[in-house]
Amino acid sequence: MTAVVSLLSFVSTLLMAVENESETAYTRSYNVAEILRRYPYYPFAVEYWTEHIDEIKEITSGDSNSDELMNAGLKLLDKYGAAKLDDLSEEAIRSMTKEEQKTLALMTYHEVSEYLRVINHMQKATLDGPLLVGVSEDEKMIMLARMGKSSFKVGDEINFSDSYFLNLYAGAKSDLSYSEKNIVIIPIKNKKTYTAVAYPVEKDGKTIAIALTGAIDNYIKHVSFNQTRRILLSIVIIALVSGILLLYMLYKELINPIEKIQVGVQTYTRDFNTGELVEEMSYIKNRNEIGRLADDIGVMAERIKEYSEEKTKLASEKARISSEITLAASIQKSAMPVDFPSADTERRYEIYASMKPAKAVGGDFYDFFMIDDDNLALLIADVSDKGVGAAMFMMKSKSIIANNVSLEKSPARALKDSNISLIKNNDEAMFVTVWLGILQLSTGRLVACNAGHERPVLRHGDDGFRLFNDEHCNFLGGFESAVYEDYELQLDPGDKLFLLTDGVPDASDEEANRFGFDGIIETLNKDPDASPKQIIENISNNLMAFVNGAEQFDDITMLALEYKENVNQ
């Protein structure tokens, strides 16, 4: 009898697994609805997508002009600001121009599509989607967005069968409780149907959109699980009443095979011998659930073996990627000059620099090189992102800027031409802030241009270090119409220049206190006669002591220069 109860309990567990698959699909649909509702103006967006489905189809087919949309989006951000744009009310949106409404709706569609793409990659292979259906004023349902393997296309009109849609909202609960009413069946071609779990998106009690997650291998079926449980309970009662008469049959068909399964599983958990377990399960010839269970256990053992092998491969792949990142970091480091002229050389300057990335590879960089016998180029920059992507953009930016400077252009002209080059093929919409200066060694005349970068710190004569408030121009990689202007400084022998990226003043301790420019100026003026190398080391040591072990969130890059006497005079 114990074996009978154990078997029936196992069957119940299998049924619950099917139900859990449906609940998982329901959770996916609920998450899609939550993504949509994170936009305060989501009713306007859904209404616009539904009424202008041809524009949405152009986006999904790749026929739309993405550059035009990006430029329109930048204008909208410039007008309203990102924070204000996210909190726009429907009333505020209705007061926009038609073109602004179109830009906002299509930008939002791009963002929502990316979220759906992420959900599609993360969900189980047995599920399909997610899909998003819009409901128009006349209750027509139009496919707005689709991910996965379903045969629907954006713009298709969707028809739910029977009365499922009428009862849909009543069955959807905000606490993620799954209900059979959430299952919908959609007729498709050749008399076939598409089964999915739905969650409605409503506004003021009216459904304006429906999020769907479908099944691609019949895991989700429109059946009554409660009815299945009642049938199972009846089987238990009949089994208990008829147990004595069927004892021999139960022993032969159930108990003995289960004991074999138990022994086989115990042996497997001890030795992990997949071949032996599969062989033991093959001896169970019962043509019933126990036989199928034995087959499934054998398959499970094979899949565990495959999983273990795949895990080993993933570990190897992870090691390979780590090695590649290490190589990328080495290449990036080698791209920046490390031959620093010191005080014992005959050059008219002493220089030192350092770059400490927040990740394995970073987006900050510095550079210095002689344009000719009398002009020294100085460069420090900060790419808008971190990691491998930023490092690639950094290498590209460094090369373009250096090439333009080598053509003996002024800093402003070199940055203007570099900006135009970087805007081309900038699909990731990255940008870079730059401070660029050209120092004439024979006279100490420094011509510079600041493209949205941190201001330099200067020590002139016997005065202490101070922040130099130079004029900021636009960053590179953003707008072709950006204007760049030069300014001049006169350096005398003994004057010092300190350049940095925002990772230095923004460095914070565990309580979010920033090191700031006050900490920088204070550190510099404690030892104003320090050499460029000692300046970098002083700032680094004080910075590390200040953050006291807090995680570094940004690249930290510094460059220090001292203008020297002409030793040949």
PDB file of N, CA and C in Angstrom, residues 314-393:
ATOM      1  N   LEU A 314      31.384  25.267 -20.764  1.00  0.00           N
ATOM      2  CA  LEU A 314      31.143  26.663 -20.416  1.00  0.00           C
ATOM      3  C   LEU A 314      32.271  27.218 -19.565  1.00  0.00           C
ATOM      4  N   ALA A 315      32.773  26.383 -18.648  1.00  0.00           N
ATOM      5  CA  ALA A 315      33.896  26.822 -17.815  1.00  0.00           C
ATOM      6  C   ALA A 315      35.116  27.114 -18.683  1.00  0.00           C
ATOM      7  N   SER A 316      35.331  26.252 -19.683  1.00  0.00           N
ATOM      8  CA  SER A 316      36.452  26.462 -20.599  1.00  0.00           C
ATOM      9  C   SER A 316      36.247  27.734 -21.418  1.00  0.00           C
ATOM     10  N   GLU A 317      34.985  27.953 -21.853  1.00  0.00           N
ATOM     11  CA  GLU A 317      34.687  29.153 -22.635  1.00  0.00           C
ATOM     12  C   GLU A 317      34.874  30.410 -21.786  1.00  0.00           C
ATOM     13  N   LYS A 318      34.455  30.319 -20.513  1.00  0.00           N
ATOM     14  CA  LYS A 318      34.631  31.448 -19.615  1.00  0.00           C
ATOM     15  C   LYS A 318      36.110  31.777 -19.442  1.00  0.00           C
ATOM     16  N   ALA A 319      36.920  30.732 -19.322  1.00  0.00           N
ATOM     17  CA  ALA A 319      38.362  30.950 -19.195  1.00  0.00           C
ATOM     18  C   ALA A 319      38.932  31.579 -20.458  1.00  0.00           C
ATOM     19  N   ARG A 320      38.407  31.138 -21.629  1.00  0.00           N
ATOM     20  CA  ARG A 320      38.874  31.707 -22.896  1.00  0.00           C
ATOM     21  C   ARG A 320      38.527  33.197 -22.987  1.00  0.00           C
ATOM     22  N   ILE A 321      37.273  33.530 -22.607  1.00  0.00           N
ATOM     23  CA  ILE A 321      36.841  34.922 -22.658  1.00  0.00           C
ATOM     24  C   ILE A 321      37.679  35.772 -21.706  1.00  0.00           C
ATOM     25  N   SER A 322      37.933  35.211 -20.510  1.00  0.00           N
ATOM     26  CA  SER A 322      38.758  35.931 -19.543  1.00  0.00           C
ATOM     27  C   SER A 322      40.152  36.184 -20.111  1.00  0.00           C
ATOM     28  N   SER A 323      40.686  35.188 -20.813  1.00  0.00           N
ATOM     29  CA  SER A 323      42.011  35.343 -21.424  1.00  0.00           C
ATOM     30  C   SER A 323      41.981  36.425 -22.496  1.00  0.00           C
ATOM     31  N   GLU A 324      40.883  36.459 -23.285  1.00  0.00           N
ATOM     32  CA  GLU A 324      40.769  37.467 -24.342  1.00  0.00           C
ATOM     33  C   GLU A 324      40.663  38.871 -23.749  1.00  0.00           C
ATOM     34  N   ILE A 325      39.900  38.983 -22.629  1.00  0.00           N
ATOM     35  CA  ILE A 325      39.774  40.287 -21.983  1.00  0.00           C
ATOM     36  C   ILE A 325      41.120  40.738 -21.440  1.00  0.00           C
ATOM     37  N   THR A 326      41.860  39.782 -20.874  1.00  0.00           N
ATOM     38  CA  THR A 326      43.195  40.107 -20.373  1.00  0.00           C
ATOM     39  C   THR A 326      44.089  40.588 -21.509  1.00  0.00           C
ATOM     40  N   LEU A 327      43.981  39.905 -22.665  1.00  0.00           N
ATOM     41  CA  LEU A 327      44.761  40.316 -23.834  1.00  0.00           C
ATOM     42  C   LEU A 327      44.345  41.705 -24.298  1.00  0.00           C
ATOM     43  N   ALA A 328      43.000  41.961 -24.291  1.00  0.00           N
ATOM     44  CA  ALA A 328      42.501  43.277 -24.704  1.00  0.00           C
ATOM     45  C   ALA A 328      43.033  44.365 -23.778  1.00  0.00           C
ATOM     46  N   ALA A 329      43.053  44.056 -22.467  1.00  0.00           N
ATOM     47  CA  ALA A 329      43.577  45.027 -21.502  1.00  0.00           C
ATOM     48  C   ALA A 329      45.051  45.303 -21.763  1.00  0.00           C
ATOM     49  N   SER A 330      45.797  44.233 -22.103  1.00  0.00           N
ATOM     50  CA  SER A 330      47.222  44.393 -22.388  1.00  0.00           C
ATOM     51  C   SER A 330      47.437  45.246 -23.637  1.00  0.00           C
ATOM     52  N   ILE A 331      46.591  44.996 -24.666  1.00  0.00           N
ATOM     53  CA  ILE A 331      46.703  45.780 -25.911  1.00  0.00           C
ATOM     54  C   ILE A 331      46.372  47.241 -25.640  1.00  0.00           C
ATOM     55  N   GLN A 332      45.303  47.457 -24.841  1.00  0.00           N
ATOM     56  CA  GLN A 332      44.909  48.823 -24.522  1.00  0.00           C
ATOM     57  C   GLN A 332      46.013  49.548 -23.761  1.00  0.00           C
ATOM     58  N   LYS A 333      46.616  48.846 -22.794  1.00  0.00           N
ATOM     59  CA  LYS A 333      47.674  49.458 -22.002  1.00  0.00           C
ATOM     60  C   LYS A 333      48.878  49.801 -22.870  1.00  0.00           C
ATOM     61  N   SER A 334      49.177  48.896 -23.811  1.00  0.00           N
ATOM     62  CA  SER A 334      50.342  49.129 -24.674  1.00  0.00           C
ATOM     63  C   SER A 334      50.111  50.267 -25.654  1.00  0.00           C
ATOM     64  N   ALA A 335      48.812  50.632 -25.887  1.00  0.00           N
ATOM     65  CA  ALA A 335      48.510  51.711 -26.829  1.00  0.00           C
ATOM     66  C   ALA A 335      48.784  53.080 -26.229  1.00  0.00           C
ATOM     67  N   MET A 336      48.954  53.156 -24.897  1.00  0.00           N
ATOM     68  CA  MET A 336      49.223  54.441 -24.251  1.00  0.00           C
ATOM     69  C   MET A 336      50.712  54.535 -23.929  1.00  0.00           C
ATOM     70  N   PRO A 337      51.306  55.692 -24.121  1.00  0.00           N
ATOM     71  CA  PRO A 337      52.760  55.833 -23.920  1.00  0.00           C
ATOM     72  C   PRO A 337      53.147  55.624 -22.464  1.00  0.00           C
ATOM     73  N   VAL A 338      54.260  54.939 -22.262  1.00  0.00           N
ATOM     74  CA  VAL A 338      54.771  54.699 -20.906  1.00  0.00           C
ATOM     75  C   VAL A 338      56.233  55.160 -20.774  1.00  0.00           C
ATOM     76  N   ASP A 339      56.771  55.759 -21.846  1.00  0.00           N
ATOM     77  CA  ASP A 339      58.134  56.286 -21.811  1.00  0.00           C
ATOM     78  C   ASP A 339      58.046  57.746 -21.369  1.00  0.00           C
ATOM     79  N   PHE A 340      58.200  58.006 -20.073  1.00  0.00           N
ATOM     80  CA  PHE A 340      57.992  59.336 -19.514  1.00  0.00           C
ATOM     81  C   PHE A 340      59.333  60.055 -19.350  1.00  0.00           C
ATOM     82  N   PRO A 341      59.551  61.160 -20.069  1.00  0.00           N
ATOM     83  CA  PRO A 341      60.784  61.943 -19.898  1.00  0.00           C
ATOM     84  C   PRO A 341      60.918  62.423 -18.463  1.00  0.00           C
ATOM     85  N   SER A 342      62.049  62.234 -17.854  1.00  0.00           N
ATOM     86  CA  SER A 342      62.267  62.600 -16.458  1.00  0.00           C
ATOM     87  C   SER A 342      63.142  63.841 -16.356  1.00  0.00           C
ATOM     88  N   ALA A 343      63.450  64.211 -15.110  1.00  0.00           N
ATOM     89  CA  ALA A 343      64.188  65.456 -14.872  1.00  0.00           C
ATOM     90  C   ALA A 343      65.617  65.399 -15.398  1.00  0.00           C
ATOM     91  N   ASP A 344      66.178  64.210 -15.556  1.00  0.00           N
ATOM     92  CA  ASP A 344      67.577  64.115 -15.975  1.00  0.00           C
ATOM     93  C   ASP A 344      67.739  64.089 -17.493  1.00  0.00           C
ATOM     94  N   THR A 345      66.642  64.276 -18.236  1.00  0.00           N
ATOM     95  CA  THR A 345      66.738  64.347 -19.690  1.00  0.00           C
ATOM     96  C   THR A 345      66.968  65.796 -20.106  1.00  0.00           C
ATOM     97  N   GLU A 346      67.305  65.994 -21.384  1.00  0.00           N
ATOM     98  CA  GLU A 346      67.561  67.349 -21.878  1.00  0.00           C
ATOM     99  C   GLU A 346      66.296  67.993 -22.444  1.00  0.00           C
ATOM    100  N   ARG A 347      65.157  67.359 -22.304  1.00  0.00           N
ATOM    101  CA  ARG A 347      63.919  67.934 -22.828  1.00  0.00           C
ATOM    102  C   ARG A 347      63.420  69.057 -21.923  1.00  0.00           C
ATOM    103  N   ARG A 348      62.576  69.906 -22.460  1.00  0.00           N
ATOM    104  CA  ARG A 348      62.078  71.064 -21.712  1.00  0.00           C
ATOM    105  C   ARG A 348      60.794  70.729 -20.950  1.00  0.00           C
ATOM    106  N   TYR A 349      60.546  69.478 -20.736  1.00  0.00           N
ATOM    107  CA  TYR A 349      59.355  69.120 -19.967  1.00  0.00           C
ATOM    108  C   TYR A 349      59.615  67.789 -19.266  1.00  0.00           C
ATOM    109  N   GLU A 350      58.922  67.607 -18.159  1.00  0.00           N
ATOM    110  CA  GLU A 350      58.898  66.332 -17.443  1.00  0.00           C
ATOM    111  C   GLU A 350      57.426  65.924 -17.336  1.00  0.00           C
ATOM    112  N   ILE A 351      57.109  64.680 -17.617  1.00  0.00           N
ATOM    113  CA  ILE A 351      55.709  64.261 -17.698  1.00  0.00           C
ATOM    114  C   ILE A 351      55.538  62.866 -17.099  1.00  0.00           C
ATOM    115  N   TYR A 352      54.350  62.623 -16.551  1.00  0.00           N
ATOM    116  CA  TYR A 352      54.019  61.284 -16.039  1.00  0.00           C
ATOM    117  C   TYR A 352      52.502  61.124 -16.081  1.00  0.00           C
ATOM    118  N   ALA A 353      52.042  59.881 -16.282  1.00  0.00           N
ATOM    119  CA  ALA A 353      50.589  59.632 -16.383  1.00  0.00           C
ATOM    120  C   ALA A 353      50.278  58.221 -15.909  1.00  0.00           C
ATOM    121  N   SER A 354      49.010  58.004 -15.585  1.00  0.00           N
ATOM    122  CA  SER A 354      48.553  56.667 -15.181  1.00  0.00           C
ATOM    123  C   SER A 354      47.085  56.504 -15.544  1.00  0.00           C
ATOM    124  N   MET A 355      46.680  55.257 -15.777  1.00  0.00           N
ATOM    125  CA  MET A 355      45.276  54.935 -16.054  1.00  0.00           C
ATOM    126  C   MET A 355      44.911  53.644 -15.323  1.00  0.00           C
ATOM    127  N   LYS A 356      43.905  53.706 -14.457  1.00  0.00           N
ATOM    128  CA  LYS A 356      43.441  52.548 -13.697  1.00  0.00           C
ATOM    129  C   LYS A 356      41.979  52.301 -14.057  1.00  0.00           C
ATOM    130  N   PRO A 357      41.681  51.269 -14.890  1.00  0.00           N
ATOM    131  CA  PRO A 357      40.297  51.042 -15.320  1.00  0.00           C
ATOM    132  C   PRO A 357      39.443  50.470 -14.188  1.00  0.00           C
ATOM    133  N   ALA A 358      38.128  50.788 -14.216  1.00  0.00           N
ATOM    134  CA  ALA A 358      37.199  50.238 -13.219  1.00  0.00           C
ATOM    135  C   ALA A 358      36.948  48.767 -13.487  1.00  0.00           C
ATOM    136  N   LYS A 359      36.986  48.363 -14.769  1.00  0.00           N
ATOM    137  CA  LYS A 359      36.829  46.966 -15.151  1.00  0.00           C
ATOM    138  C   LYS A 359      38.147  46.491 -15.761  1.00  0.00           C
ATOM    139  N   ALA A 360      38.134  45.296 -16.327  1.00  0.00           N
ATOM    140  CA  ALA A 360      39.368  44.756 -16.899  1.00  0.00           C
ATOM    141  C   ALA A 360      39.918  45.678 -17.975  1.00  0.00           C
ATOM    142  N   VAL A 361      39.007  46.244 -18.772  1.00  0.00           N
ATOM    143  CA  VAL A 361      39.397  47.243 -19.763  1.00  0.00           C
ATOM    144  C   VAL A 361      38.524  48.465 -19.542  1.00  0.00           C
ATOM    145  N   GLY A 362      39.040  49.634 -19.871  1.00  0.00           N
ATOM    146  CA  GLY A 362      38.314  50.858 -19.565  1.00  0.00           C
ATOM    147  C   GLY A 362      38.095  51.734 -20.779  1.00  0.00           C
ATOM    148  N   GLY A 363      37.487  52.917 -20.517  1.00  0.00           N
ATOM    149  CA  GLY A 363      37.180  53.865 -21.575  1.00  0.00           C
ATOM    150  C   GLY A 363      37.998  55.139 -21.495  1.00  0.00           C
ATOM    151  N   ASP A 364      38.756  55.332 -20.393  1.00  0.00           N
ATOM    152  CA  ASP A 364      39.636  56.504 -20.296  1.00  0.00           C
ATOM    153  C   ASP A 364      40.913  56.273 -21.103  1.00  0.00           C
ATOM    154  N   PHE A 365      41.541  57.361 -21.522  1.00  0.00           N
ATOM    155  CA  PHE A 365      42.868  57.237 -22.111  1.00  0.00           C
ATOM    156  C   PHE A 365      43.600  58.578 -22.060  1.00  0.00           C
ATOM    157  N   TYR A 366      44.915  58.496 -22.171  1.00  0.00           N
ATOM    158  CA  TYR A 366      45.754  59.689 -22.255  1.00  0.00           C
ATOM    159  C   TYR A 366      46.746  59.468 -23.384  1.00  0.00           C
ATOM    160  N   ASP A 367      47.381  60.558 -23.814  1.00  0.00           N
ATOM    161  CA  ASP A 367      48.382  60.444 -24.867  1.00  0.00           C
ATOM    162  C   ASP A 367      49.244  61.694 -24.840  1.00  0.00           C
ATOM    163  N   PHE A 368      50.482  61.581 -25.249  1.00  0.00           N
ATOM    164  CA  PHE A 368      51.356  62.728 -25.467  1.00  0.00           C
ATOM    165  C   PHE A 368      52.400  62.316 -26.500  1.00  0.00           C
ATOM    166  N   PHE A 369      52.704  63.238 -27.395  1.00  0.00           N
ATOM    167  CA  PHE A 369      53.680  62.936 -28.441  1.00  0.00           C
ATOM    168  C   PHE A 369      54.139  64.255 -29.072  1.00  0.00           C
ATOM    169  N   MET A 370      55.327  64.202 -29.671  1.00  0.00           N
ATOM    170  CA  MET A 370      55.884  65.376 -30.346  1.00  0.00           C
ATOM    171  C   MET A 370      55.304  65.461 -31.748  1.00  0.00           C
ATOM    172  N   ILE A 371      54.684  66.615 -32.045  1.00  0.00           N
ATOM    173  CA  ILE A 371      54.155  66.841 -33.399  1.00  0.00           C
ATOM    174  C   ILE A 371      55.318  67.155 -34.347  1.00  0.00           C
ATOM    175  N   ASP A 372      56.231  67.979 -33.859  1.00  0.00           N
ATOM    176  CA  ASP A 372      57.468  68.284 -34.573  1.00  0.00           C
ATOM    177  C   ASP A 372      58.542  68.526 -33.507  1.00  0.00           C
ATOM    178  N   ASP A 373      59.648  69.165 -33.851  1.00  0.00           N
ATOM    179  CA  ASP A 373      60.746  69.346 -32.901  1.00  0.00           C
ATOM    180  C   ASP A 373      60.412  70.314 -31.776  1.00  0.00           C
ATOM    181  N   ASP A 374      59.364  71.113 -31.937  1.00  0.00           N
ATOM    182  CA  ASP A 374      59.109  72.170 -30.946  1.00  0.00           C
ATOM    183  C   ASP A 374      57.707  72.106 -30.329  1.00  0.00           C
ATOM    184  N   ASN A 375      56.823  71.204 -30.784  1.00  0.00           N
ATOM    185  CA  ASN A 375      55.430  71.211 -30.321  1.00  0.00           C
ATOM    186  C   ASN A 375      55.060  69.845 -29.742  1.00  0.00           C
ATOM    187  N   LEU A 376      54.597  69.895 -28.497  1.00  0.00           N
ATOM    188  CA  LEU A 376      54.207  68.690 -27.766  1.00  0.00           C
ATOM    189  C   LEU A 376      52.686  68.637 -27.635  1.00  0.00           C
ATOM    190  N   ALA A 377      52.074  67.537 -28.088  1.00  0.00           N
ATOM    191  CA  ALA A 377      50.629  67.345 -27.951  1.00  0.00           C
ATOM    192  C   ALA A 377      50.319  66.636 -26.631  1.00  0.00           C
ATOM    193  N   LEU A 378      49.328  67.147 -25.891  1.00  0.00           N
ATOM    194  CA  LEU A 378      48.875  66.561 -24.622  1.00  0.00           C
ATOM    195  C   LEU A 378      47.392  66.238 -24.744  1.00  0.00           C
ATOM    196  N   LEU A 379      47.000  65.041 -24.318  1.00  0.00           N
ATOM    197  CA  LEU A 379      45.608  64.606 -24.523  1.00  0.00           C
ATOM    198  C   LEU A 379      45.161  63.735 -23.348  1.00  0.00           C
ATOM    199  N   ILE A 380      43.938  63.995 -22.850  1.00  0.00           N
ATOM    200  CA  ILE A 380      43.296  63.113 -21.868  1.00  0.00           C
ATOM    201  C   ILE A 380      41.812  63.065 -22.204  1.00  0.00           C
ATOM    202  N   ALA A 381      41.189  61.879 -22.075  1.00  0.00           N
ATOM    203  CA  ALA A 381      39.816  61.732 -22.542  1.00  0.00           C
ATOM    204  C   ALA A 381      39.080  60.670 -21.738  1.00  0.00           C
ATOM    205  N   ASP A 382      37.746  60.702 -21.838  1.00  0.00           N
ATOM    206  CA  ASP A 382      36.876  59.796 -21.068  1.00  0.00           C
ATOM    207  C   ASP A 382      35.699  59.393 -21.949  1.00  0.00           C
ATOM    208  N   VAL A 383      35.617  58.088 -22.298  1.00  0.00           N
ATOM    209  CA  VAL A 383      34.498  57.574 -23.098  1.00  0.00           C
ATOM    210  C   VAL A 383      33.275  57.388 -22.197  1.00  0.00           C
ATOM    211  N   SER A 384      32.083  57.525 -22.751  1.00  0.00           N
ATOM    212  CA  SER A 384      30.844  57.562 -21.972  1.00  0.00           C
ATOM    213  C   SER A 384      30.488  56.250 -21.319  1.00  0.00           C
ATOM    214  N   ASP A 385      31.090  55.135 -21.684  1.00  0.00           N
ATOM    215  CA  ASP A 385      30.711  53.837 -21.131  1.00  0.00           C
ATOM    216  C   ASP A 385      31.943  53.169 -20.539  1.00  0.00           C
ATOM    217  N   LYS A 386      31.779  51.937 -20.051  1.00  0.00           N
ATOM    218  CA  LYS A 386      32.876  51.162 -19.480  1.00  0.00           C
ATOM    219  C   LYS A 386      32.955  49.809 -20.179  1.00  0.00           C
ATOM    220  N   GLY A 387      34.019  49.059 -19.947  1.00  0.00           N
ATOM    221  CA  GLY A 387      34.117  47.701 -20.459  1.00  0.00           C
ATOM    222  C   GLY A 387      34.712  47.624 -21.850  1.00  0.00           C
ATOM    223  N   VAL A 388      34.489  46.449 -22.505  1.00  0.00           N
ATOM    224  CA  VAL A 388      35.116  46.173 -23.801  1.00  0.00           C
ATOM    225  C   VAL A 388      34.638  47.135 -24.871  1.00  0.00           C
ATOM    226  N   GLY A 389      33.319  47.412 -24.907  1.00  0.00           N
ATOM    227  CA  GLY A 389      32.784  48.326 -25.917  1.00  0.00           C
ATOM    228  C   GLY A 389      33.413  49.701 -25.824  1.00  0.00           C
ATOM    229  N   ALA A 390      33.533  50.212 -24.602  1.00  0.00           N
ATOM    230  CA  ALA A 390      34.156  51.522 -24.402  1.00  0.00           C
ATOM    231  C   ALA A 390      35.625  51.494 -24.794  1.00  0.00           C
ATOM    232  N   ALA A 391      36.297  50.373 -24.508  1.00  0.00           N
ATOM    233  CA  ALA A 391      37.713  50.262 -24.859  1.00  0.00           C
ATOM    234  C   ALA A 391      37.912  50.329 -26.370  1.00  0.00           C
ATOM    235  N   MET A 392      37.018  49.667 -27.118  1.00  0.00           N
ATOM    236  CA  MET A 392      37.114  49.713 -28.582  1.00  0.00           C
ATOM    237  C   MET A 392      36.882  51.138 -29.095  1.00  0.00           C
ATOM    238  N   PHE A 393      35.875  51.824 -28.511  1.00  0.00           N
ATOM    239  CA  PHE A 393      35.604  53.201 -28.924  1.00  0.00           C
ATOM    240  C   PHE A 393      36.768  54.104 -28.525  1.00  0.00           C
TER     241      PHE A 393
END
